[in-house]
């Protein structure tokens, strides 16, 4: 993410200063027939990053979010040094980890760096901070507003019990893996994964990654400590294992780590990594709506923000080259290749996992090669 912000020429002070005003999350009413230059559907990191940049450059921007509040999502809350970590306020960082603990059935490897490799943030607080920055720039944000249908440069929405229309000149779909805008563009999702997450009031010191093919195939499980709790969960591409089995295996594995995960507290989220483009005339896709998550790791926050900023740049200047997005797509394609090899030789999956960890141990492979950031 640092290259994204540098490319956009945002000053460090404006980037890392905590907002002086809280995001106004009160219910706001749309007029019956609303008009805007740019309509953004989805109030996640990608949509908010896109909205802020456009508004800072004088564009009229309206953002709608279906949830009652900005921020909450099924998410482990991990951010990387190469991606987001260097560019969020210190007040948002809950814990940072210069050492990563990586486990297979045969190995336990410590990956240590001078700078924190990964840190944890509260996703809701981070979203609220980004929303406040967007509002300061002039973005109009409407929560609890559901996009129902797209037709003739209009989006039909439901706000409360009322049905209303929003006319737009440019439409940005930042509405996640089940994107309405993506469906409107007739793009299918054939490559996706499932992330299962549970937040528990437990204190742990180590950030752990567990590569256990007998339980998670070519996915993994994690324990991410936060300030007052932990995020514990598992991720795997849908082609590897059913969601039901993944959930059962998560509970079994957690018990082996001395943690009881209540089945009814596990939350699931779909992760879309079926990238087929982001620019479609006056319609645009951002983040998971564009299929820009990593199929290997499930990482999505960094790709969402990068693509949100790129879409803003392209709307402002159609000749903008978008090199940062091209680099990220190449990284995603490398992740696809690893998945492809694991699918072709499932019996060798454990061997591949152990080889990967061995390469990390002897420093032949850099941990950052597994990130979506440059």
Coordinates of C-alpha atoms in Angstrom, one line a residue:
X1 CA 0.0 0.0 0.0
X2 CA 2.9 2.4 0.5
X3 CA 3.5 2.7 -3.2
X4 CA -0.1 3.4 -3.8
X5 CA -0.1 6.4 -1.4
X6 CA 3.2 7.7 -2.7
X7 CA 1.9 7.5 -6.2
X8 CA -1.0 9.5 -5.2
X9 CA 1.3 12.1 -3.7
X10 CA -0.5 12.2 -0.3
X11 CA 1.7 13.8 2.4
X12 CA 2.7 11.6 5.3
X13 CA 1.0 13.9 7.8
X14 CA -2.3 13.6 6.0
X15 CA -1.9 9.9 5.7
X16 CA -1.1 8.9 9.2
X17 CA -2.8 11.7 11.3
X18 CA -5.8 10.4 13.2
X19 CA -9.0 12.0 12.1
X20 CA -10.0 15.0 14.3
X21 CA -13.7 14.2 13.6
X22 CA -15.6 11.0 14.1
X23 CA -17.4 9.5 11.1
X24 CA -21.0 10.6 11.1
X25 CA -22.6 7.2 11.2
X26 CA -26.1 8.5 11.9
X27 CA -28.9 7.5 9.4
X28 CA -29.1 10.0 6.5
X29 CA -32.0 10.1 4.1
X30 CA -31.5 10.1 0.4
X31 CA -33.8 12.3 -1.7
X32 CA -36.4 10.4 -3.7
X33 CA -34.4 11.0 -6.9
X34 CA -30.7 11.5 -6.1
X35 CA -28.1 12.5 -8.7
X36 CA -24.3 12.2 -8.4
X37 CA -21.3 12.3 -10.7
X38 CA -19.9 9.1 -9.1
X39 CA -21.8 6.5 -7.2
X40 CA -19.8 4.0 -5.2
X41 CA -21.6 0.9 -3.9
X42 CA -19.7 -0.6 -0.9
X43 CA -18.2 1.1 2.2
X44 CA -15.2 -1.2 2.7
X45 CA -11.5 -0.1 2.4
X46 CA -11.5 -0.1 -1.4
X47 CA -14.7 2.0 -1.8
X48 CA -13.6 4.5 0.8
X49 CA -10.1 4.9 -0.6
X50 CA -11.6 5.5 -4.1
X51 CA -14.2 7.9 -2.8
X52 CA -11.7 10.0 -0.8
X53 CA -9.3 10.4 -3.7
X54 CA -12.1 11.5 -6.1
X55 CA -13.6 13.9 -3.6
X56 CA -10.2 15.4 -2.9
X57 CA -9.9 16.1 -6.6
X58 CA -13.2 18.0 -6.8
X59 CA -15.6 15.2 -7.8
X60 CA -19.1 14.8 -6.5
X61 CA -19.1 11.4 -4.8
X62 CA -21.9 9.5 -3.1
X63 CA -21.2 6.2 -1.4
X64 CA -23.8 3.8 -0.2
X65 CA -23.3 0.9 2.3
X66 CA -25.9 -1.8 2.9
X67 CA -24.9 -2.3 6.6
X68 CA -26.0 0.0 9.3
X69 CA -22.4 0.9 10.2
X70 CA -19.2 1.2 8.3
X71 CA -16.4 -1.3 9.1
X72 CA -17.7 -4.6 10.4
X73 CA -16.7 -7.6 8.3
X74 CA -15.6 -11.2 8.7
X75 CA -11.8 -10.5 8.8
X76 CA -8.8 -11.6 10.8
X77 CA -7.6 -8.0 10.9
X78 CA -4.0 -8.8 9.8
X79 CA -2.1 -6.1 7.8
X80 CA 1.4 -6.4 6.5
X81 CA 4.4 -4.1 6.6
X82 CA 4.8 -4.0 2.9
X83 CA 1.1 -3.3 2.5
X84 CA -0.9 -1.2 5.0
X85 CA 1.0 -1.3 8.2
X86 CA 3.3 1.7 7.6
X87 CA 0.4 4.0 6.7
X88 CA -2.2 3.8 9.3
X89 CA -2.3 5.8 12.6
X90 CA -0.5 4.2 15.5
X91 CA -3.7 4.4 17.4
X92 CA -5.3 1.8 15.1
X93 CA -2.5 -0.8 15.6
X94 CA -3.5 -3.3 18.3
X95 CA -0.4 -5.5 18.2
X96 CA 2.6 -5.8 15.9
X97 CA 4.7 -8.9 15.3
X98 CA 8.3 -8.9 14.0
X99 CA 8.3 -12.7 14.4
X100 CA 5.9 -15.1 12.7
X101 CA 5.4 -18.6 13.9
X102 CA 4.8 -21.0 11.0
X103 CA 3.8 -24.6 11.7
X104 CA 3.5 -27.8 9.7
X105 CA 3.2 -31.3 11.1
X106 CA 7.0 -31.7 10.8
X107 CA 8.3 -28.1 11.4
X108 CA 8.0 -25.0 13.5
X109 CA 9.7 -22.1 11.9
X110 CA 10.3 -18.6 13.2
X111 CA 10.4 -15.9 10.5
X112 CA 11.9 -12.8 12.1
X113 CA 12.4 -9.3 10.6
X114 CA 13.7 -6.0 11.9
X115 CA 10.4 -4.4 11.2
X116 CA 7.0 -5.9 12.1
X117 CA 6.0 -8.4 9.5
X118 CA 2.3 -8.3 10.3
X119 CA 0.2 -6.3 12.7
X120 CA -3.4 -6.5 13.8
X121 CA -6.1 -3.8 13.6
X122 CA -9.7 -3.6 14.5
X123 CA -11.5 -3.7 11.2
X124 CA -14.4 -1.6 12.4
X125 CA -12.2 1.1 13.8
X126 CA -10.1 1.2 10.7
X127 CA -13.2 1.5 8.5
X128 CA -14.5 4.3 10.7
X129 CA -11.2 6.2 10.4
X130 CA -11.2 5.8 6.6
X131 CA -14.9 6.9 6.4
X132 CA -14.1 10.0 8.5
X133 CA -11.3 10.9 6.1
X134 CA -13.6 10.4 3.1
X135 CA -16.3 12.7 4.7
X136 CA -13.7 15.3 5.4
X137 CA -12.9 15.3 1.7
X138 CA -16.5 15.8 0.8
X139 CA -17.9 12.3 0.2
X140 CA -21.6 11.8 1.0
X141 CA -22.0 8.5 2.8
X142 CA -25.3 6.7 3.3
X143 CA -25.4 3.6 5.5
X144 CA -28.3 1.0 5.7
X145 CA -28.9 1.6 2.0
X146 CA -29.3 -1.6 -0.1
X147 CA -28.6 -1.5 -3.9
X148 CA -31.3 -3.6 -5.5
X149 CA -31.0 -3.2 -9.2
X150 CA -28.9 -1.3 -11.9
X151 CA -30.6 0.0 -15.0
X152 CA -30.1 2.9 -17.4
X153 CA -27.4 4.7 -15.4
X154 CA -29.6 4.4 -12.3
X155 CA -29.3 2.3 -9.2
X156 CA -32.5 1.3 -7.4
X157 CA -32.0 1.3 -3.7
X158 CA -33.9 0.5 -0.6
X159 CA -33.4 2.8 2.4
X160 CA -35.4 1.9 5.4
X161 CA -38.8 1.0 3.9
X162 CA -38.5 3.4 0.9
X163 CA -37.4 2.5 -2.7
X164 CA -35.4 5.3 -4.3
X165 CA -33.4 5.9 -7.5
X166 CA -29.8 7.3 -7.7
X167 CA -28.7 8.6 -11.1
X168 CA -24.9 8.4 -11.8
X169 CA -22.4 9.2 -14.5
X170 CA -19.8 6.7 -13.2
X171 CA -20.5 3.6 -11.2
X172 CA -17.9 1.9 -8.9
X173 CA -18.7 -1.5 -7.6
X174 CA -16.8 -2.0 -4.3
X175 CA -19.5 -4.3 -2.9
X176 CA -17.5 -7.5 -2.2
X177 CA -17.4 -11.0 -3.4
X178 CA -21.2 -11.1 -4.1
X179 CA -21.1 -7.8 -6.0
X180 CA -24.3 -6.6 -7.6
X181 CA -22.2 -4.5 -10.1
X182 CA -20.2 -7.6 -11.1
X183 CA -23.4 -9.5 -11.8
X184 CA -24.7 -6.5 -13.8
X185 CA -21.6 -6.8 -15.9
X186 CA -22.3 -10.5 -16.4
X187 CA -19.0 -11.6 -14.8
X188 CA -19.1 -15.0 -13.1
X189 CA -17.2 -16.1 -10.0
X190 CA -15.5 -19.4 -10.6
X191 CA -12.5 -18.9 -8.4
X192 CA -13.3 -18.2 -4.7
X193 CA -12.3 -19.3 -1.2
X194 CA -13.9 -19.4 2.2
X195 CA -12.6 -17.7 5.3
X196 CA -13.9 -18.8 8.7
X197 CA -13.2 -16.5 11.7
X198 CA -14.0 -16.4 15.4
X199 CA -13.1 -13.6 17.9
X200 CA -12.5 -14.9 21.4
X201 CA -11.6 -13.1 24.6
X202 CA -8.3 -14.9 25.0
X203 CA -4.8 -13.5 25.4
X204 CA -2.0 -14.9 23.2
X205 CA 1.5 -13.4 22.4
X206 CA 2.4 -15.2 19.2
X207 CA 1.1 -14.7 15.7
X208 CA 0.7 -18.3 14.3
X209 CA 0.2 -19.8 10.8
X210 CA -0.6 -23.5 10.5
X211 CA -0.1 -25.3 7.2
X212 CA -1.8 -28.6 7.8
X213 CA -2.9 -30.3 4.5
X214 CA -4.7 -33.2 6.4
X215 CA -7.1 -30.6 7.8
X216 CA -7.0 -27.6 5.5
X217 CA -5.5 -29.0 2.2
X218 CA -3.7 -26.1 0.6
X219 CA -5.2 -23.6 2.9
X220 CA -4.2 -22.7 6.4
X221 CA -5.3 -21.9 9.9
X222 CA -4.3 -18.9 12.0
X223 CA -4.2 -17.3 15.5
X224 CA -3.9 -13.5 15.3
X225 CA -3.6 -11.8 18.7
X226 CA -5.3 -8.5 19.1
X227 CA -5.3 -6.1 22.1
X228 CA -8.0 -7.8 24.1
X229 CA -8.8 -10.9 22.2
X230 CA -7.7 -13.2 19.4
X231 CA -8.8 -13.9 15.9
X232 CA -8.8 -17.6 15.2
X233 CA -9.8 -19.1 11.9
X234 CA -9.1 -21.0 8.7
X235 CA -9.0 -20.3 5.0
X236 CA -9.1 -22.5 2.0
X237 CA -10.1 -22.3 -1.7
X238 CA -13.5 -23.7 -2.3
X239 CA -12.1 -26.4 -4.6
X240 CA -10.0 -27.8 -1.8
X241 CA -12.6 -28.5 0.9
X242 CA -16.3 -28.0 1.7
X243 CA -17.2 -25.2 4.1
X244 CA -18.8 -27.7 6.5
X245 CA -15.7 -29.8 6.6
X246 CA -13.5 -26.7 7.0
X247 CA -15.5 -25.6 10.0
X248 CA -15.3 -29.0 11.6
X249 CA -11.5 -29.2 11.1
X250 CA -11.1 -25.7 12.5
X251 CA -12.8 -26.7 15.7
X252 CA -10.7 -29.9 15.9
X253 CA -7.4 -28.1 15.3
X254 CA -8.2 -25.2 17.7
X255 CA -8.8 -27.8 20.4
X256 CA -5.3 -29.1 19.8
X257 CA -4.0 -25.6 20.5
X258 CA -5.9 -25.5 23.8
X259 CA -8.7 -23.3 22.4
X260 CA -12.4 -24.1 22.4
X261 CA -14.1 -22.5 19.4
X262 CA -18.0 -22.5 19.8
X263 CA -19.5 -23.5 16.5
X264 CA -22.2 -20.9 16.7
X265 CA -19.6 -18.1 17.0
X266 CA -17.8 -18.9 13.7
X267 CA -18.5 -16.5 10.9
X268 CA -17.9 -17.2 7.3
X269 CA -16.9 -14.9 4.4
X270 CA -16.5 -15.6 0.7
X271 CA -13.3 -14.4 -0.9
X272 CA -13.3 -13.8 -4.6
X273 CA -10.1 -14.1 -6.6
X274 CA -11.5 -14.5 -10.1
X275 CA -10.1 -11.3 -11.6
X276 CA -11.4 -10.5 -15.1
X277 CA -10.7 -6.8 -15.3
X278 CA -11.7 -3.6 -13.5
X279 CA -12.7 -1.1 -16.2
X280 CA -16.0 -1.5 -18.1
X281 CA -16.9 1.7 -19.8
X282 CA -18.4 3.9 -17.1
X283 CA -18.6 1.0 -14.7
X284 CA -15.7 -0.1 -12.5
X285 CA -14.8 -2.8 -10.1
X286 CA -12.7 -2.6 -6.9
X287 CA -11.3 -5.2 -4.5
X288 CA -13.1 -8.5 -4.2
X289 CA -15.8 -7.2 -6.5
X290 CA -13.1 -7.3 -9.2
X291 CA -11.8 -10.6 -7.9
X292 CA -8.5 -9.1 -6.7
X293 CA -7.9 -11.0 -3.4
X294 CA -5.2 -13.6 -3.1
X295 CA -6.4 -17.1 -3.7
X296 CA -3.4 -18.5 -1.8
X297 CA -3.7 -16.5 1.4
X298 CA -7.1 -14.8 1.2
X299 CA -5.5 -11.4 1.6
X300 CA -7.9 -8.7 0.4
X301 CA -7.5 -5.3 2.2
X302 CA -4.4 -4.2 0.4
X303 CA -5.7 -5.2 -3.1
X304 CA -9.0 -3.4 -2.3
X305 CA -7.3 -0.1 -1.4
X306 CA -4.8 -0.3 -4.4
X307 CA -7.6 -1.0 -6.9
X308 CA -9.8 1.7 -5.3
X309 CA -7.1 4.3 -5.7
X310 CA -6.3 3.1 -9.3
X311 CA -10.0 3.4 -10.3
X312 CA -10.1 6.9 -8.9
X313 CA -7.0 7.8 -10.9
X314 CA -8.5 6.4 -14.1
X315 CA -11.7 8.3 -13.6
X316 CA -9.7 11.5 -13.1
X317 CA -7.2 10.7 -15.9
X318 CA -8.2 8.0 -18.4
X319 CA -4.5 7.8 -19.5
X320 CA -3.3 6.9 -16.0
X321 CA -1.1 3.8 -16.6
X322 CA -2.1 1.9 -13.4
X323 CA 1.3 0.1 -13.1
X324 CA 0.7 -0.7 -9.5
X325 CA -2.4 -2.7 -10.3
X326 CA -0.6 -4.5 -13.1
X327 CA 2.1 -5.6 -10.6
X328 CA -0.4 -6.8 -8.1
X329 CA -2.2 -8.8 -10.8
X330 CA 1.1 -10.5 -11.6
X331 CA 1.5 -11.3 -7.9
X332 CA -2.0 -12.8 -7.8
X333 CA -1.2 -14.9 -10.9
X334 CA 1.9 -16.4 -9.1
X335 CA -0.4 -17.3 -6.2
X336 CA -2.7 -19.0 -8.7
X337 CA 0.1 -21.1 -10.0
X338 CA 0.9 -22.4 -6.5
X339 CA -2.7 -23.4 -6.0
X340 CA -2.7 -25.0 -9.5
X341 CA 0.3 -27.2 -8.6
X342 CA -1.3 -28.2 -5.3
X343 CA -4.5 -29.1 -7.0
X344 CA -2.7 -31.3 -9.6
X345 CA -0.8 -33.2 -7.0
X346 CA -2.8 -33.3 -3.8
X347 CA -0.8 -36.3 -2.5
X348 CA 2.3 -34.0 -2.7
X349 CA 0.6 -31.1 -0.9
X350 CA 2.3 -31.8 2.4
X351 CA 5.6 -32.1 0.7
X352 CA 5.0 -28.7 -1.0
X353 CA 4.0 -27.1 2.3
X354 CA 7.1 -28.3 4.1
X355 CA 9.3 -27.2 1.2
X356 CA 7.8 -23.8 1.3
X357 CA 8.4 -23.5 5.1
X358 CA 12.0 -24.9 4.7
X359 CA 12.7 -22.2 2.1
X360 CA 11.4 -19.6 4.6
X361 CA 13.6 -21.1 7.3
X362 CA 16.8 -20.9 5.2
X363 CA 15.9 -17.4 3.9
X364 CA 15.8 -18.5 0.3
X365 CA 12.1 -17.4 0.2
X366 CA 11.1 -14.1 1.7
X367 CA 7.9 -14.0 3.7
X368 CA 6.8 -11.0 1.6
X369 CA 6.7 -13.1 -1.5
X370 CA 3.4 -14.5 0.0
X371 CA 1.9 -11.0 0.3
X372 CA 0.0 -9.1 -2.4
X373 CA 2.1 -6.0 -1.8
X374 CA 5.3 -5.3 -3.7

